[in-house]
Coordinates of C-alpha atoms and ligand atoms in Angstrom, one line a residue:
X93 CA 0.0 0.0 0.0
X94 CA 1.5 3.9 -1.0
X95 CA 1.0 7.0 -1.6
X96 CA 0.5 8.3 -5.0
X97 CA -0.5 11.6 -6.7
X98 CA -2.8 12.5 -9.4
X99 CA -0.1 11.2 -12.0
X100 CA 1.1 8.6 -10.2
X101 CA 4.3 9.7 -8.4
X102 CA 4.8 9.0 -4.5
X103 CA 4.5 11.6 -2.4
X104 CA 4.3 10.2 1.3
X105 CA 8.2 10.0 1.6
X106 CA 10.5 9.2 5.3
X107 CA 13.4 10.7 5.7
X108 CA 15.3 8.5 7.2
X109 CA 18.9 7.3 8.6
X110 CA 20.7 4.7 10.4
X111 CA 20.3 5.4 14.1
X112 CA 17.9 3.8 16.5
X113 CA 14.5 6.4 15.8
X114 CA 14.6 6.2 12.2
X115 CA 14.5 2.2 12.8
X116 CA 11.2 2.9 14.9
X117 CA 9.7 3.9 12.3
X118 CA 11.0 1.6 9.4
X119 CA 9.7 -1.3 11.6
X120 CA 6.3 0.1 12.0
X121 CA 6.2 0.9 8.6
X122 CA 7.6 -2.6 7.3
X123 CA 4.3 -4.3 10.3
X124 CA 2.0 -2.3 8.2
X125 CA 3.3 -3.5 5.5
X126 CA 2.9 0.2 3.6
X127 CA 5.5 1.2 0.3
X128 CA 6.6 4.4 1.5
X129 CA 10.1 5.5 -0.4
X130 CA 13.0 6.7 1.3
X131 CA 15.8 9.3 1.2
X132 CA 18.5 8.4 3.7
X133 CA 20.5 11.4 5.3
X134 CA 24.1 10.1 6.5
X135 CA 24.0 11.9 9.9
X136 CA 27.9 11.6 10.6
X137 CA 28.4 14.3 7.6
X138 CA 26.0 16.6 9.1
X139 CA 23.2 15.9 6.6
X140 CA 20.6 16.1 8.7
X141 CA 21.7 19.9 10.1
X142 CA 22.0 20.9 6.5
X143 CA 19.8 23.9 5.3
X144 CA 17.4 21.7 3.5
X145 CA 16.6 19.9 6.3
X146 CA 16.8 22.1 8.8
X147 CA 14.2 23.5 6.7
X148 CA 12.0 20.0 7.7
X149 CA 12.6 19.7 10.8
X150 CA 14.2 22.8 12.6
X151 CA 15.8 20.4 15.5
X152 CA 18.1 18.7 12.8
X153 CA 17.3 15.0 13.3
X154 CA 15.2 12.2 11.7
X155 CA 13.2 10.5 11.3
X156 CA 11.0 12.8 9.3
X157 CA 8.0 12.2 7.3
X158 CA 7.1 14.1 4.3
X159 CA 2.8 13.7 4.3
X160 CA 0.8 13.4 1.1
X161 CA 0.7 17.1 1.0
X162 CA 3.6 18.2 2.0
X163 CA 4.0 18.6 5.8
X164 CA 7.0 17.2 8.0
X165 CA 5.9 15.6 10.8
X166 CA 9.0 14.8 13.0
X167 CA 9.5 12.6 16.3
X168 CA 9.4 9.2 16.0
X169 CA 6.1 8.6 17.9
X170 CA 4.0 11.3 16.2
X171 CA 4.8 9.6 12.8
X172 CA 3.8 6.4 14.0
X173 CA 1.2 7.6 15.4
X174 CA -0.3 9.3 12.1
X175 CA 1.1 6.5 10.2
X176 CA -1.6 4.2 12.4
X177 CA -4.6 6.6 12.0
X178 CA -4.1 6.5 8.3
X179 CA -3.8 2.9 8.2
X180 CA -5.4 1.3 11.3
X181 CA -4.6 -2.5 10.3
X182 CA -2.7 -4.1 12.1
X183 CA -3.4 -2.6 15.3
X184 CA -0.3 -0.9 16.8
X185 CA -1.4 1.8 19.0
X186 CA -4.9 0.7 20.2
X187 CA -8.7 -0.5 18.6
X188 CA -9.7 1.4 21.6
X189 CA -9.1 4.3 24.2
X190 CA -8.2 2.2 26.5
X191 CA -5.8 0.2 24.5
X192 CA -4.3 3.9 23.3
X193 CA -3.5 5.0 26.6
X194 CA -2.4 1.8 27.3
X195 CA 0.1 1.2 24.6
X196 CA 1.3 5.6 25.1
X197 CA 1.7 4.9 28.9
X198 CA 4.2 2.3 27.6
X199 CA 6.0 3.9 24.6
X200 CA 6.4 7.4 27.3
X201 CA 8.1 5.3 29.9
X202 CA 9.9 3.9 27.5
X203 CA 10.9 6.9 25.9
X204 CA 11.7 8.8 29.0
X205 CA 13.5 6.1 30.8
X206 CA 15.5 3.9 28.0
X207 CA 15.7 6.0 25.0
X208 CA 16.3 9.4 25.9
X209 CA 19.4 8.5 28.1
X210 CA 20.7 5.7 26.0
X211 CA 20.6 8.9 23.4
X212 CA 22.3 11.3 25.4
X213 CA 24.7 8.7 26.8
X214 CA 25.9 8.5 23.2
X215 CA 26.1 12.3 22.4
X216 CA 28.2 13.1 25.3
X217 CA 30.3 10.3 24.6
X218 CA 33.6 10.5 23.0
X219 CA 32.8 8.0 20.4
X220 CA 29.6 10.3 19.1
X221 CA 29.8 12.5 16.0
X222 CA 29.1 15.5 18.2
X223 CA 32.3 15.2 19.5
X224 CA 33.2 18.6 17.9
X225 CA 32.0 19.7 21.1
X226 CA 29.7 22.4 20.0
X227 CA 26.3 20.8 20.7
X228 CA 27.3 17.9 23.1
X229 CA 30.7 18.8 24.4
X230 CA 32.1 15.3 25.4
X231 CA 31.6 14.5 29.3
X232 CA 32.2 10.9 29.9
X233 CA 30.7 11.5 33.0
X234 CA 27.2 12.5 32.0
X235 CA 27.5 9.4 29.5
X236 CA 28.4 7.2 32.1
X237 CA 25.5 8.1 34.3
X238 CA 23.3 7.9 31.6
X239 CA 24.6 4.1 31.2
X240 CA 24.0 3.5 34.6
X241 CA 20.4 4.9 34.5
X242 CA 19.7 2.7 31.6
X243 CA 20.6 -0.3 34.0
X244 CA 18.4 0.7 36.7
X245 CA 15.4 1.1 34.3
X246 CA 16.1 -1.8 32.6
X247 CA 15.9 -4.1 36.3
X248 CA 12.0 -2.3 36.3
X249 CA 11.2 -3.1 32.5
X250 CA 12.6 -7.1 33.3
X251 CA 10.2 -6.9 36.5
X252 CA 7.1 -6.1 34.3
X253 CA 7.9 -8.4 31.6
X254 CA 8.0 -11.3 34.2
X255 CA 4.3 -12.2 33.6
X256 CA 3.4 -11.1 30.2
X257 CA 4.1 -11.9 26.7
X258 CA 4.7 -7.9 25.4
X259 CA 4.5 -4.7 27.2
X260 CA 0.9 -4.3 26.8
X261 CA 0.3 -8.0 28.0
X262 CA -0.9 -10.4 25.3
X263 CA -0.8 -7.1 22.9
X264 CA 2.0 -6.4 19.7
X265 CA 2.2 -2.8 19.8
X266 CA 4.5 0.7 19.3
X267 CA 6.2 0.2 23.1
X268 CA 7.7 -3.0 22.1
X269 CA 9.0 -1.7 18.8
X270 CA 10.8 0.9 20.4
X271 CA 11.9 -0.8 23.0
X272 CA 13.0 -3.4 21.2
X273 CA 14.8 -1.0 18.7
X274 CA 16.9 1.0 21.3
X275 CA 17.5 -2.3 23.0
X276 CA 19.1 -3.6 19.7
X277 CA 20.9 -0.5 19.3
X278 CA 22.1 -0.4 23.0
X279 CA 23.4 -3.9 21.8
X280 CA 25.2 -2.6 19.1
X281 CA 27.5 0.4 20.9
X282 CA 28.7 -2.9 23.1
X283 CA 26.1 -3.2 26.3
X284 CA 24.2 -6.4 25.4
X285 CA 21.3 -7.6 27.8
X286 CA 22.3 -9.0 31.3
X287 CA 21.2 -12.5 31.7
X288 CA 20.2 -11.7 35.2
X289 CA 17.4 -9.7 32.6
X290 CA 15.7 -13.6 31.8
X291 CA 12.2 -11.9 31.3
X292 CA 13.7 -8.8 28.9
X293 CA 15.9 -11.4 27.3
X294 CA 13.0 -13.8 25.9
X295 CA 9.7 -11.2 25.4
X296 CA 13.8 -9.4 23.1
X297 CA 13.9 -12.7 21.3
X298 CA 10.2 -12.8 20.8
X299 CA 10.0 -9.3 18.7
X300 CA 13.6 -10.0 17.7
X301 CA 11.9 -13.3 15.7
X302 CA 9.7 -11.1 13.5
X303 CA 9.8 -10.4 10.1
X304 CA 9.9 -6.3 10.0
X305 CA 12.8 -6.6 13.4
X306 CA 15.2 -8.4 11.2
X307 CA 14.1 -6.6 7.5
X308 CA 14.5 -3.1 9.9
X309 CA 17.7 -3.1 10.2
X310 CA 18.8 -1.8 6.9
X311 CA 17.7 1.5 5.8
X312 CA 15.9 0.2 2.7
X313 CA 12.1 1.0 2.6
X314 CA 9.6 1.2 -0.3
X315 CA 9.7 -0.2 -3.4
X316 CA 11.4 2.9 -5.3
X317 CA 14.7 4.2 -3.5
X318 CA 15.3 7.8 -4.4
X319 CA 18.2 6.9 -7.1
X320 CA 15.2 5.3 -8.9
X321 CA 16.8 1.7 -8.1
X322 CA 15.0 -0.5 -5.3
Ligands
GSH694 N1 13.0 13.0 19.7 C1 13.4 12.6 18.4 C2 14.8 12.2 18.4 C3 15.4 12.0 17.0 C4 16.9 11.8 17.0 O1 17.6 12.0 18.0 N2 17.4 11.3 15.9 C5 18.8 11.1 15.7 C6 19.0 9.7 15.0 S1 18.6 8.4 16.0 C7 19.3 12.2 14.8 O2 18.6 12.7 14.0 N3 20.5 12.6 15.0 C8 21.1 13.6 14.2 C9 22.1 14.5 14.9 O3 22.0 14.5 16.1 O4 22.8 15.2 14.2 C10 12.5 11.5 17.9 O5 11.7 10.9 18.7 O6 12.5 11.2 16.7

C-alpha cells in the first residue's frame, strides 16, 4: 500500500537514517506492511543539520515524514502515530481508548526512561559525532550516568515483563517496537542484555523473531529508492 499523486508519483516519503529512531519507524512501517520511499541522510556528515533539512525539521534530526501534502511531521512517535490513524490495520497503537492509553503509557516510559538516556549517553560520549563539542561537548561523566540509569530502568522493565508476553500483556504494539529497537541498538555500541534480565531477554527474542525486526535493520524502505533503483 503507498501513496501516489494525481499522475502517479509517490509523495508520502520518510526521511530516514541509520540510528535507532529512524528504525522505529522503518519497523512500524515494514508491520503495516505500507510502500513508503526513502531518502536516507548520512548523519555523521552533518546531513541532517543541512539547510534543507533544517528546513523540515528545525531540530536537525530524523526520522521525518514528508505527508501526502507536504508537511513534516517529526519525532518518532508522532509519525507512528499518524502512520496508524491513516492505516489502522494491524493494530499498533490501540482499537480502543483504553488500548491507546495503554500502549502511550508504555511507549512514554519507554521513551523517557530507555531512550532518551541511552541517546544522550551517546552524544556526550567520545565516540559520538558531536564530539566537535559544540552541541554535546564530550563529558564521559554525563554518559556514564546515563549508562547506569539505563541499567536501573532496565531491572523495572525485566520486572514487568515477568508475567506477560509484550509490554501491553498479550498485545504487539508501538512500546515493544521501540523498546526493542533502542534495545538492539544499546546492543550494538557494546552493552548487550544481562542474563540476570531472563524476562527482557526472551519477550527481546520474541519481537527480535519477526519479520519487519530483522528486514528493519537496513535503511531500505519502499519499493522505489530515491536513485530510482529498489
Ligand atoms: N526525539 C526525536 C529524536 C530524534 C533523534 O535524535 N534522531 C537522531 C538519529 S537516532 C538524529 O537525527 N541525530 C542527528 C544528529 O544528532 O545530528 C524523535 O523521537 O524522533
Amino acid at each position: 500500500m503507498g501513496s501516489r499523486g494525481l499522475d502517479g508519483e509517490d509523495l508520502m516519503k520518510l526521511f530516514d537514517a541509520t540510528g535507532p529512531n529512524p528504525r522505529v519507524v522503518r519497523m512500524f512501517i515494514l508491520e503495516k506492511a505500507l510502500d513508503i520511499p526513502a531518502e536516507v541522510l548520512v548523519l555523521s556528515i552533518g546531513e541532517a543539520r543541512s539547510a534543507a533539512h533544517l528546513a523540515r525539521n528545525p531540530l536537525g534530526e530524523v526520522p521525518v515524514l514528508e505527508t501526502d501534502s507536504g508537511e513534516f511531521i517529526a519525532e518518532t512517535l508522532a509519525i507512528c502515530e499518524y502512520l496508524e490513524e491513516l492505516h489502522p490495520e494491524p493494530v499498533l497503537v490501540g482499537r480502543s481508548a483504553v488500548e491507546r492509553g495503554e500502549t502511550r503509557m508504555w511507549t512514554r516510559r519507554v521513551d523517557l526512561r530507555i531512550c532518551e538516556p541511552i541517546i544522550y549517553g551517546f552524544k556526550y560520549s567520545p565516540v559520538s559525532f558531536h564530539a566537535d563539542g559544540s552541541l554535546f561537548p564530550v563529558n564521559s561523566r554525563v554518559a556514564d550516568a546515563m549508562t547506569m540509569l539505563v541499567r536501573t530502568n532496565l531491572d523495572w522493565f525485566d520486572r514487568q515483563l515477568q508475567d506477560r508476553a509484550y509490554l501491553c500483556g498479550e498485545r504487539y504494539s508501538l512500546a515493544d517496537i521501540l523498546l526493542y529497537t533502542f534495545l538492539q541498538y544499546r546492543t550494538e555500541i557494546g552493552q548487550p542484555l544481562r542474563p540476570k534480565w531472563t524476562a527482557l531477554t526472551s519477550w527481546f527474542a520474541r519481537v527480535a523473531a519477526r519479520p519487519a525486526a530483522v528486514e528493519s535493520a537496513q535503511c531500505r524502505l519502499g519499493s522505489k529508492s530515491l536513485d530510482g533503483t529498489v
